[in-house]
Amino acid sequence: MRAVITRVLNASVTIDGKEISSIDKGFLVLLGVHKDDTKEQAVKIADKICGLRVFEDENGKMNINPKDAGAKLLIVSQFTLYADCSSRRPGFTDAARPEISKPLYELVVEECRNRGFEVGTGVFGADMKVASVNDGPVTIVLDV
């Protein structure tokens, strides 16, 4: 499982011109599911996302986790994170099929909510417009 996490001042998802989800301060998480991923990996990546200490403390050091920073999460499914770019036209055979990836994506969202986070989402499989104002910028790639 792969997550690209961006610390944001705000982020939103729009479909067909209608905003369906938005957050203020927090993490925009683009989440890719590999064809071999499991429920255990979904729980593990949710734990890592929720515990990532990249918000600044009183000394300006990245030392505060998102919960203590009052952050929200916006998690968007992103199968293209598993693109094979060995040729000019990317292939996506390593990305999980929807029948595998959708339940694991939903499990990550549920796990984050169970840890007390307000979590916005995209719409699985939809053509989405994702907007964000990066903070820092701070962008982290997690693989589990």
CSV table of N, CA and C in Angstrom, one decimal:
chain,number,residue,atom,x,y,z
A,1,MET,N,0.9,-1.2,0.0
A,1,MET,CA,0.0,0.0,0.0
A,1,MET,C,0.9,1.2,0.0
A,2,ARG,N,0.5,2.2,-0.7
A,2,ARG,CA,1.3,3.4,-0.8
A,2,ARG,C,0.4,4.7,-0.6
A,3,ALA,N,1.0,5.6,0.2
A,3,ALA,CA,0.3,6.9,0.5
A,3,ALA,C,1.2,8.0,0.2
A,4,VAL,N,0.7,9.0,-0.5
A,4,VAL,CA,1.4,10.3,-0.7
A,4,VAL,C,0.6,11.3,0.2
A,5,ILE,N,1.3,11.7,1.2
A,5,ILE,CA,0.7,12.6,2.2
A,5,ILE,C,1.3,14.0,2.1
A,6,THR,N,0.4,14.9,1.9
A,6,THR,CA,0.8,16.3,1.9
A,6,THR,C,0.1,17.1,3.0
A,7,ARG,N,0.9,17.8,3.8
A,7,ARG,CA,0.4,18.6,4.8
A,7,ARG,C,-0.2,19.9,4.1
A,8,VAL,N,-1.4,20.2,4.4
A,8,VAL,CA,-2.1,21.2,3.7
A,8,VAL,C,-2.8,22.2,4.6
A,9,LEU,N,-3.0,23.4,4.1
A,9,LEU,CA,-3.8,24.4,4.8
A,9,LEU,C,-5.2,24.2,4.5
A,10,ASN,N,-5.5,23.7,3.3
A,10,ASN,CA,-6.9,23.3,2.9
A,10,ASN,C,-6.8,22.4,1.7
A,11,ALA,N,-7.8,21.6,1.5
A,11,ALA,CA,-7.9,20.7,0.3
A,11,ALA,C,-9.3,20.3,0.1
A,12,SER,N,-9.6,20.0,-1.2
A,12,SER,CA,-11.0,19.7,-1.5
A,12,SER,C,-11.1,18.8,-2.7
A,13,VAL,N,-12.2,18.1,-2.8
A,13,VAL,CA,-12.5,17.2,-3.9
A,13,VAL,C,-13.8,17.7,-4.6
A,14,THR,N,-13.7,17.9,-5.9
A,14,THR,CA,-14.9,18.4,-6.7
A,14,THR,C,-15.2,17.3,-7.8
A,15,ILE,N,-16.5,17.1,-8.0
A,15,ILE,CA,-16.9,16.2,-9.0
A,15,ILE,C,-18.0,16.9,-9.8
A,16,ASP,N,-17.9,17.0,-11.1
A,16,ASP,CA,-18.9,17.6,-12.0
A,16,ASP,C,-19.2,19.0,-11.5
A,17,GLY,N,-18.2,19.7,-11.0
A,17,GLY,CA,-18.3,21.1,-10.6
A,17,GLY,C,-18.9,21.3,-9.2
A,18,LYS,N,-19.2,20.2,-8.5
A,18,LYS,CA,-19.7,20.3,-7.1
A,18,LYS,C,-18.7,19.8,-6.1
A,19,GLU,N,-18.4,20.6,-5.1
A,19,GLU,CA,-17.5,20.2,-4.1
A,19,GLU,C,-18.2,19.2,-3.2
A,20,ILE,N,-17.5,18.0,-3.1
A,20,ILE,CA,-18.1,16.9,-2.3
A,20,ILE,C,-17.4,16.7,-0.9
A,21,SER,N,-16.2,17.2,-0.8
A,21,SER,CA,-15.5,17.1,0.4
A,21,SER,C,-14.4,18.1,0.5
A,22,SER,N,-14.2,18.6,1.8
A,22,SER,CA,-13.1,19.6,1.9
A,22,SER,C,-12.6,19.5,3.4
A,23,ILE,N,-11.4,19.9,3.6
A,23,ILE,CA,-10.8,20.1,4.9
A,23,ILE,C,-10.0,21.4,5.0
A,24,ASP,N,-9.8,21.8,6.2
A,24,ASP,CA,-8.9,22.9,6.5
A,24,ASP,C,-7.5,22.2,6.8
A,25,LYS,N,-6.8,22.7,7.8
A,25,LYS,CA,-5.5,22.2,8.2
A,25,LYS,C,-5.5,20.7,8.3
A,26,GLY,N,-4.6,20.0,7.7
A,26,GLY,CA,-4.5,18.6,7.8
A,26,GLY,C,-3.7,17.9,6.8
A,27,PHE,N,-4.1,16.7,6.4
A,27,PHE,CA,-3.4,15.9,5.4
A,27,PHE,C,-4.3,15.6,4.3
A,28,LEU,N,-3.8,15.9,3.1
A,28,LEU,CA,-4.4,15.3,1.9
A,28,LEU,C,-3.6,14.0,1.6
A,29,VAL,N,-4.3,12.9,1.6
A,29,VAL,CA,-3.7,11.6,1.4
A,29,VAL,C,-4.2,11.0,0.1
A,30,LEU,N,-3.2,10.8,-0.8
A,30,LEU,CA,-3.5,10.0,-2.0
A,30,LEU,C,-3.1,8.6,-1.7
A,31,LEU,N,-4.1,7.7,-1.8
A,31,LEU,CA,-3.9,6.3,-1.4
A,31,LEU,C,-3.9,5.3,-2.6
A,32,GLY,N,-2.9,4.6,-2.8
A,32,GLY,CA,-2.8,3.5,-3.8
A,32,GLY,C,-2.8,2.2,-3.2
A,33,VAL,N,-3.5,1.2,-3.7
A,33,VAL,CA,-3.6,-0.1,-3.2
A,33,VAL,C,-2.9,-1.1,-4.3
A,34,HIS,N,-2.0,-1.8,-3.8
A,34,HIS,CA,-1.3,-2.8,-4.7
A,34,HIS,C,-2.1,-4.1,-4.8
A,35,LYS,N,-2.0,-4.8,-5.8
A,35,LYS,CA,-2.8,-6.0,-6.0
A,35,LYS,C,-2.6,-7.1,-5.0
A,36,ASP,N,-1.4,-7.0,-4.2
A,36,ASP,CA,-1.2,-8.0,-3.2
A,36,ASP,C,-1.4,-7.5,-1.8
A,37,ASP,N,-2.0,-6.3,-1.6
A,37,ASP,CA,-2.2,-5.7,-0.3
A,37,ASP,C,-3.2,-6.5,0.5
A,38,THR,N,-3.1,-6.4,1.8
A,38,THR,CA,-4.0,-7.1,2.7
A,38,THR,C,-4.6,-6.1,3.7
A,39,LYS,N,-5.6,-6.6,4.5
A,39,LYS,CA,-6.2,-5.8,5.6
A,39,LYS,C,-5.2,-5.3,6.6
A,40,GLU,N,-4.2,-6.2,6.9
A,40,GLU,CA,-3.2,-5.8,7.9
A,40,GLU,C,-2.4,-4.6,7.4
A,41,GLN,N,-2.1,-4.6,6.1
A,41,GLN,CA,-1.4,-3.4,5.5
A,41,GLN,C,-2.2,-2.2,5.6
A,42,ALA,N,-3.5,-2.3,5.4
A,42,ALA,CA,-4.4,-1.2,5.5
A,42,ALA,C,-4.4,-0.6,6.9
A,43,VAL,N,-4.5,-1.4,7.9
A,43,VAL,CA,-4.4,-1.0,9.3
A,43,VAL,C,-3.1,-0.3,9.6
A,44,LYS,N,-2.0,-0.9,9.1
A,44,LYS,CA,-0.7,-0.4,9.4
A,44,LYS,C,-0.5,1.0,8.7
A,45,ILE,N,-1.0,1.2,7.5
A,45,ILE,CA,-0.8,2.5,6.9
A,45,ILE,C,-1.6,3.5,7.5
A,46,ALA,N,-2.8,3.1,8.0
A,46,ALA,CA,-3.7,4.1,8.7
A,46,ALA,C,-3.0,4.5,10.0
A,47,ASP,N,-2.4,3.6,10.7
A,47,ASP,CA,-1.7,3.9,11.9
A,47,ASP,C,-0.5,4.9,11.6
A,48,LYS,N,0.2,4.6,10.6
A,48,LYS,CA,1.3,5.5,10.2
A,48,LYS,C,0.8,6.9,9.8
A,49,ILE,N,-0.2,7.0,9.0
A,49,ILE,CA,-0.8,8.3,8.6
A,49,ILE,C,-1.2,9.1,9.9
A,50,CYS,N,-1.9,8.4,10.8
A,50,CYS,CA,-2.4,9.1,12.0
A,50,CYS,C,-1.3,9.4,13.0
A,51,GLY,N,-0.2,8.8,12.9
A,51,GLY,CA,0.9,9.1,13.9
A,51,GLY,C,2.0,9.9,13.3
A,52,LEU,N,1.9,10.3,12.1
A,52,LEU,CA,3.0,11.0,11.4
A,52,LEU,C,3.3,12.4,12.0
A,53,ARG,N,4.4,12.6,12.6
A,53,ARG,CA,4.7,13.8,13.4
A,53,ARG,C,5.4,14.9,12.5
A,54,VAL,N,4.6,15.6,11.7
A,54,VAL,CA,5.1,16.6,10.8
A,54,VAL,C,4.5,18.0,11.0
A,55,PHE,N,3.8,18.2,12.1
A,55,PHE,CA,3.3,19.5,12.4
A,55,PHE,C,4.3,20.1,13.4
A,56,GLU,N,4.5,21.4,13.3
A,56,GLU,CA,5.5,22.1,14.1
A,56,GLU,C,5.1,22.3,15.5
A,57,ASP,N,6.1,22.1,16.4
A,57,ASP,CA,5.9,22.4,17.8
A,57,ASP,C,6.3,23.9,18.1
A,58,GLU,N,6.3,24.3,19.4
A,58,GLU,CA,6.6,25.6,19.7
A,58,GLU,C,8.0,26.1,19.3
A,59,ASN,N,8.9,25.2,19.0
A,59,ASN,CA,10.3,25.5,18.6
A,59,ASN,C,10.4,25.4,17.1
A,60,GLY,N,9.3,25.2,16.4
A,60,GLY,CA,9.4,25.2,14.9
A,60,GLY,C,9.9,23.8,14.4
A,61,LYS,N,10.0,22.8,15.2
A,61,LYS,CA,10.4,21.5,14.8
A,61,LYS,C,9.2,20.6,14.4
A,62,MET,N,9.3,19.8,13.4
A,62,MET,CA,8.3,18.9,13.1
A,62,MET,C,8.2,17.8,14.1
A,63,ASN,N,7.3,17.9,15.1
A,63,ASN,CA,7.3,17.0,16.2
A,63,ASN,C,5.9,16.7,16.7
A,64,ILE,N,4.9,17.3,16.1
A,64,ILE,CA,3.5,17.1,16.5
A,64,ILE,C,2.7,16.2,15.5
A,65,ASN,N,2.0,15.3,16.1
A,65,ASN,CA,1.2,14.4,15.2
A,65,ASN,C,-0.1,15.1,14.8
A,66,PRO,N,-0.8,14.6,13.8
A,66,PRO,CA,-2.0,15.3,13.3
A,66,PRO,C,-3.1,15.4,14.4
A,67,LYS,N,-3.3,14.5,15.2
A,67,LYS,CA,-4.4,14.5,16.3
A,67,LYS,C,-4.1,15.7,17.2
A,68,ASP,N,-2.9,15.8,17.7
A,68,ASP,CA,-2.5,16.9,18.6
A,68,ASP,C,-2.5,18.2,17.9
A,69,ALA,N,-2.3,18.2,16.6
A,69,ALA,CA,-2.4,19.5,15.9
A,69,ALA,C,-3.8,19.9,15.5
A,70,GLY,N,-4.8,19.1,15.8
A,70,GLY,CA,-6.1,19.4,15.4
A,70,GLY,C,-6.4,19.3,13.9
A,71,ALA,N,-5.6,18.4,13.3
A,71,ALA,CA,-5.7,18.2,11.8
A,71,ALA,C,-6.9,17.3,11.4
A,72,LYS,N,-7.3,17.5,10.2
A,72,LYS,CA,-8.3,16.7,9.5
A,72,LYS,C,-7.6,15.9,8.4
A,73,LEU,N,-8.3,14.9,7.9
A,73,LEU,CA,-7.7,14.1,6.8
A,73,LEU,C,-8.7,14.1,5.6
A,74,LEU,N,-8.1,14.2,4.4
A,74,LEU,CA,-8.9,14.0,3.2
A,74,LEU,C,-8.2,12.9,2.4
A,75,ILE,N,-8.8,11.7,2.3
A,75,ILE,CA,-8.2,10.5,1.7
A,75,ILE,C,-8.9,10.3,0.4
A,76,VAL,N,-8.0,10.2,-0.7
A,76,VAL,CA,-8.5,10.0,-2.0
A,76,VAL,C,-7.8,8.8,-2.6
A,77,SER,N,-8.6,7.9,-3.2
A,77,SER,CA,-8.1,6.7,-3.8
A,77,SER,C,-7.3,7.1,-5.1
A,78,GLN,N,-6.2,6.5,-5.3
A,78,GLN,CA,-5.3,6.9,-6.4
A,78,GLN,C,-4.5,5.7,-7.0
A,79,PHE,N,-5.2,5.0,-7.9
A,79,PHE,CA,-4.6,3.7,-8.4
A,79,PHE,C,-3.3,4.1,-9.2
A,80,THR,N,-3.2,5.3,-9.7
A,80,THR,CA,-2.0,5.6,-10.6
A,80,THR,C,-0.7,5.7,-9.8
A,81,LEU,N,-0.8,5.6,-8.4
A,81,LEU,CA,0.4,5.5,-7.6
A,81,LEU,C,1.2,4.2,-7.9
A,82,TYR,N,0.6,3.2,-8.5
A,82,TYR,CA,1.3,2.0,-8.9
A,82,TYR,C,1.5,1.9,-10.4
A,83,ALA,N,1.7,3.0,-11.0
A,83,ALA,CA,2.0,3.0,-12.4
A,83,ALA,C,3.4,2.5,-12.7
A,84,ASP,N,3.4,1.6,-13.7
A,84,ASP,CA,4.7,1.1,-14.3
A,84,ASP,C,5.1,2.0,-15.4
A,85,CYS,N,6.1,2.8,-15.2
A,85,CYS,CA,6.5,3.8,-16.3
A,85,CYS,C,7.7,3.4,-17.0
A,86,SER,N,7.9,2.1,-17.2
A,86,SER,CA,9.1,1.6,-17.9
A,86,SER,C,9.0,1.9,-19.4
A,87,SER,N,7.8,2.2,-19.9
A,87,SER,CA,7.6,2.7,-21.2
A,87,SER,C,7.0,4.1,-21.1
A,88,ARG,N,6.8,4.7,-22.3
A,88,ARG,CA,6.2,6.0,-22.3
A,88,ARG,C,4.7,6.0,-21.9
A,89,ARG,N,4.0,4.9,-22.1
A,89,ARG,CA,2.6,4.7,-21.7
A,89,ARG,C,2.6,3.9,-20.4
A,90,PRO,N,2.2,4.5,-19.3
A,90,PRO,CA,2.2,3.8,-18.0
A,90,PRO,C,1.2,2.6,-18.1
A,91,GLY,N,1.6,1.5,-17.4
A,91,GLY,CA,0.8,0.4,-17.2
A,91,GLY,C,0.4,0.3,-15.7
A,92,PHE,N,-0.8,-0.3,-15.4
A,92,PHE,CA,-1.3,-0.3,-14.1
A,92,PHE,C,-1.6,-1.7,-13.6
A,93,THR,N,-0.9,-2.7,-14.0
A,93,THR,CA,-1.1,-4.1,-13.7
A,93,THR,C,-0.8,-4.3,-12.2
A,94,ASP,N,0.0,-3.5,-11.6
A,94,ASP,CA,0.3,-3.7,-10.1
A,94,ASP,C,-0.7,-3.1,-9.2
A,95,ALA,N,-1.6,-2.2,-9.7
A,95,ALA,CA,-2.6,-1.7,-8.9
A,95,ALA,C,-3.7,-2.7,-8.7
A,96,ALA,N,-4.3,-2.7,-7.5
A,96,ALA,CA,-5.4,-3.7,-7.2
A,96,ALA,C,-6.6,-3.4,-8.1
A,97,ARG,N,-7.3,-4.4,-8.4
A,97,ARG,CA,-8.6,-4.2,-9.1
A,97,ARG,C,-9.6,-3.6,-8.1
A,98,PRO,N,-10.7,-3.0,-8.6
A,98,PRO,CA,-11.6,-2.3,-7.7
A,98,PRO,C,-12.2,-3.3,-6.6
A,99,GLU,N,-12.5,-4.5,-6.9
A,99,GLU,CA,-13.1,-5.4,-5.9
A,99,GLU,C,-12.1,-5.7,-4.7
A,100,ILE,N,-10.8,-5.4,-4.9
A,100,ILE,CA,-9.8,-5.6,-3.8
A,100,ILE,C,-9.5,-4.2,-3.2
A,101,SER,N,-9.3,-3.2,-4.1
A,101,SER,CA,-8.9,-1.9,-3.6
A,101,SER,C,-9.9,-1.1,-2.9
A,102,LYS,N,-11.2,-1.2,-3.3
A,102,LYS,CA,-12.2,-0.4,-2.7
A,102,LYS,C,-12.4,-0.8,-1.2
A,103,PRO,N,-12.6,-2.1,-0.9
A,103,PRO,CA,-12.7,-2.4,0.5
A,103,PRO,C,-11.5,-2.0,1.4
A,104,LEU,N,-10.3,-2.1,0.8
A,104,LEU,CA,-9.1,-1.8,1.6
A,104,LEU,C,-9.0,-0.2,1.8
A,105,TYR,N,-9.4,0.5,0.7
A,105,TYR,CA,-9.4,2.0,0.8
A,105,TYR,C,-10.4,2.4,1.9
A,106,GLU,N,-11.6,1.7,1.9
A,106,GLU,CA,-12.6,2.0,2.9
A,106,GLU,C,-12.2,1.6,4.3
A,107,LEU,N,-11.4,0.6,4.4
A,107,LEU,CA,-10.8,0.2,5.7
A,107,LEU,C,-9.9,1.2,6.3
A,108,VAL,N,-9.0,1.8,5.4
A,108,VAL,CA,-8.1,2.8,5.8
A,108,VAL,C,-8.9,4.0,6.4
A,109,VAL,N,-9.9,4.4,5.6
A,109,VAL,CA,-10.8,5.6,6.1
A,109,VAL,C,-11.4,5.2,7.4
A,110,GLU,N,-12.0,4.0,7.6
A,110,GLU,CA,-12.6,3.6,8.8
A,110,GLU,C,-11.6,3.6,10.0
A,111,GLU,N,-10.4,3.1,9.7
A,111,GLU,CA,-9.4,3.0,10.8
A,111,GLU,C,-9.0,4.4,11.2
A,112,CYS,N,-8.9,5.4,10.3
A,112,CYS,CA,-8.5,6.8,10.7
A,112,CYS,C,-9.7,7.4,11.5
A,113,ARG,N,-10.9,7.1,11.1
A,113,ARG,CA,-12.0,7.7,11.8
A,113,ARG,C,-12.1,7.0,13.2
A,114,ASN,N,-11.8,5.7,13.3
A,114,ASN,CA,-11.8,5.1,14.6
A,114,ASN,C,-10.7,5.7,15.6
A,115,ARG,N,-9.7,6.3,15.0
A,115,ARG,CA,-8.6,6.9,15.8
A,115,ARG,C,-9.0,8.4,16.1
A,116,GLY,N,-10.2,8.8,15.8
A,116,GLY,CA,-10.8,10.1,16.2
A,116,GLY,C,-10.6,11.2,15.2
A,117,PHE,N,-10.3,10.9,14.0
A,117,PHE,CA,-10.1,11.9,13.0
A,117,PHE,C,-11.4,12.2,12.2
A,118,GLU,N,-11.5,13.4,11.9
A,118,GLU,CA,-12.6,13.8,10.9
A,118,GLU,C,-11.9,13.5,9.5
A,119,VAL,N,-12.6,12.7,8.7
A,119,VAL,CA,-12.0,12.2,7.5
A,119,VAL,C,-13.0,12.5,6.3
A,120,GLY,N,-12.5,13.3,5.4
A,120,GLY,CA,-13.2,13.5,4.1
A,120,GLY,C,-12.7,12.5,3.1
A,121,THR,N,-13.5,12.2,2.1
A,121,THR,CA,-13.1,11.3,1.1
A,121,THR,C,-13.4,11.8,-0.3
A,122,GLY,N,-12.8,11.2,-1.3
A,122,GLY,CA,-13.2,11.3,-2.6
A,122,GLY,C,-14.3,10.3,-2.9
A,123,VAL,N,-14.7,10.1,-4.2
A,123,VAL,CA,-15.6,9.1,-4.5
A,123,VAL,C,-14.8,8.0,-5.3
A,124,PHE,N,-14.8,6.8,-4.8
A,124,PHE,CA,-14.0,5.8,-5.4
A,124,PHE,C,-14.4,5.6,-6.9
A,125,GLY,N,-13.4,5.7,-7.8
A,125,GLY,CA,-13.6,5.4,-9.2
A,125,GLY,C,-14.1,6.6,-10.0
A,126,ALA,N,-14.4,7.7,-9.3
A,126,ALA,CA,-14.9,8.9,-10.0
A,126,ALA,C,-13.8,9.7,-10.6
A,127,ASP,N,-14.2,10.6,-11.6
A,127,ASP,CA,-13.3,11.5,-12.2
A,127,ASP,C,-13.3,12.8,-11.2
A,128,MET,N,-12.3,12.9,-10.4
A,128,MET,CA,-12.3,14.0,-9.4
A,128,MET,C,-11.3,15.1,-9.7
A,129,LYS,N,-11.6,16.2,-9.3
A,129,LYS,CA,-10.7,17.4,-9.3
A,129,LYS,C,-10.3,17.6,-7.8
A,130,VAL,N,-9.0,17.5,-7.6
A,130,VAL,CA,-8.5,17.6,-6.2
A,130,VAL,C,-7.7,18.9,-6.2
A,131,ALA,N,-8.0,19.7,-5.2
A,131,ALA,CA,-7.3,21.0,-5.1
A,131,ALA,C,-6.7,21.0,-3.7
A,132,SER,N,-5.5,21.7,-3.5
A,132,SER,CA,-4.9,21.8,-2.2
A,132,SER,C,-4.0,23.0,-2.2
A,133,VAL,N,-3.9,23.5,-1.0
A,133,VAL,CA,-2.8,24.5,-0.7
A,133,VAL,C,-1.9,23.9,0.3
A,134,ASN,N,-0.7,23.5,-0.3
A,134,ASN,CA,0.3,22.8,0.5
A,134,ASN,C,0.9,23.7,1.6
A,135,ASP,N,1.2,23.1,2.7
A,135,ASP,CA,1.8,23.8,3.8
A,135,ASP,C,3.2,23.4,4.0
A,136,GLY,N,4.1,24.2,3.7
A,136,GLY,CA,5.6,23.9,3.9
A,136,GLY,C,6.4,24.2,2.7
A,137,PRO,N,6.3,23.4,1.6
A,137,PRO,CA,5.5,22.2,1.5
A,137,PRO,C,6.1,21.0,2.2
A,138,VAL,N,5.3,20.2,2.7
A,138,VAL,CA,5.7,18.9,3.4
A,138,VAL,C,4.9,17.8,2.7
A,139,THR,N,5.6,17.0,2.0
A,139,THR,CA,5.0,15.8,1.3
A,139,THR,C,5.9,14.6,1.6
A,140,ILE,N,5.2,13.5,2.1
A,140,ILE,CA,5.8,12.3,2.5
A,140,ILE,C,5.2,11.1,1.7
A,141,VAL,N,6.0,10.2,1.3
A,141,VAL,CA,5.6,9.0,0.7
A,141,VAL,C,5.8,7.8,1.6
A,142,LEU,N,4.7,7.1,1.9
A,142,LEU,CA,4.7,5.9,2.8
A,142,LEU,C,4.4,4.7,2.0
A,143,ASP,N,5.2,3.7,2.2
A,143,ASP,CA,5.0,2.4,1.6
A,143,ASP,C,4.9,1.3,2.7
A,144,VAL,N,3.9,0.5,2.7
A,144,VAL,CA,3.9,-0.6,3.7
A,144,VAL,C,3.6,-1.9,3.0
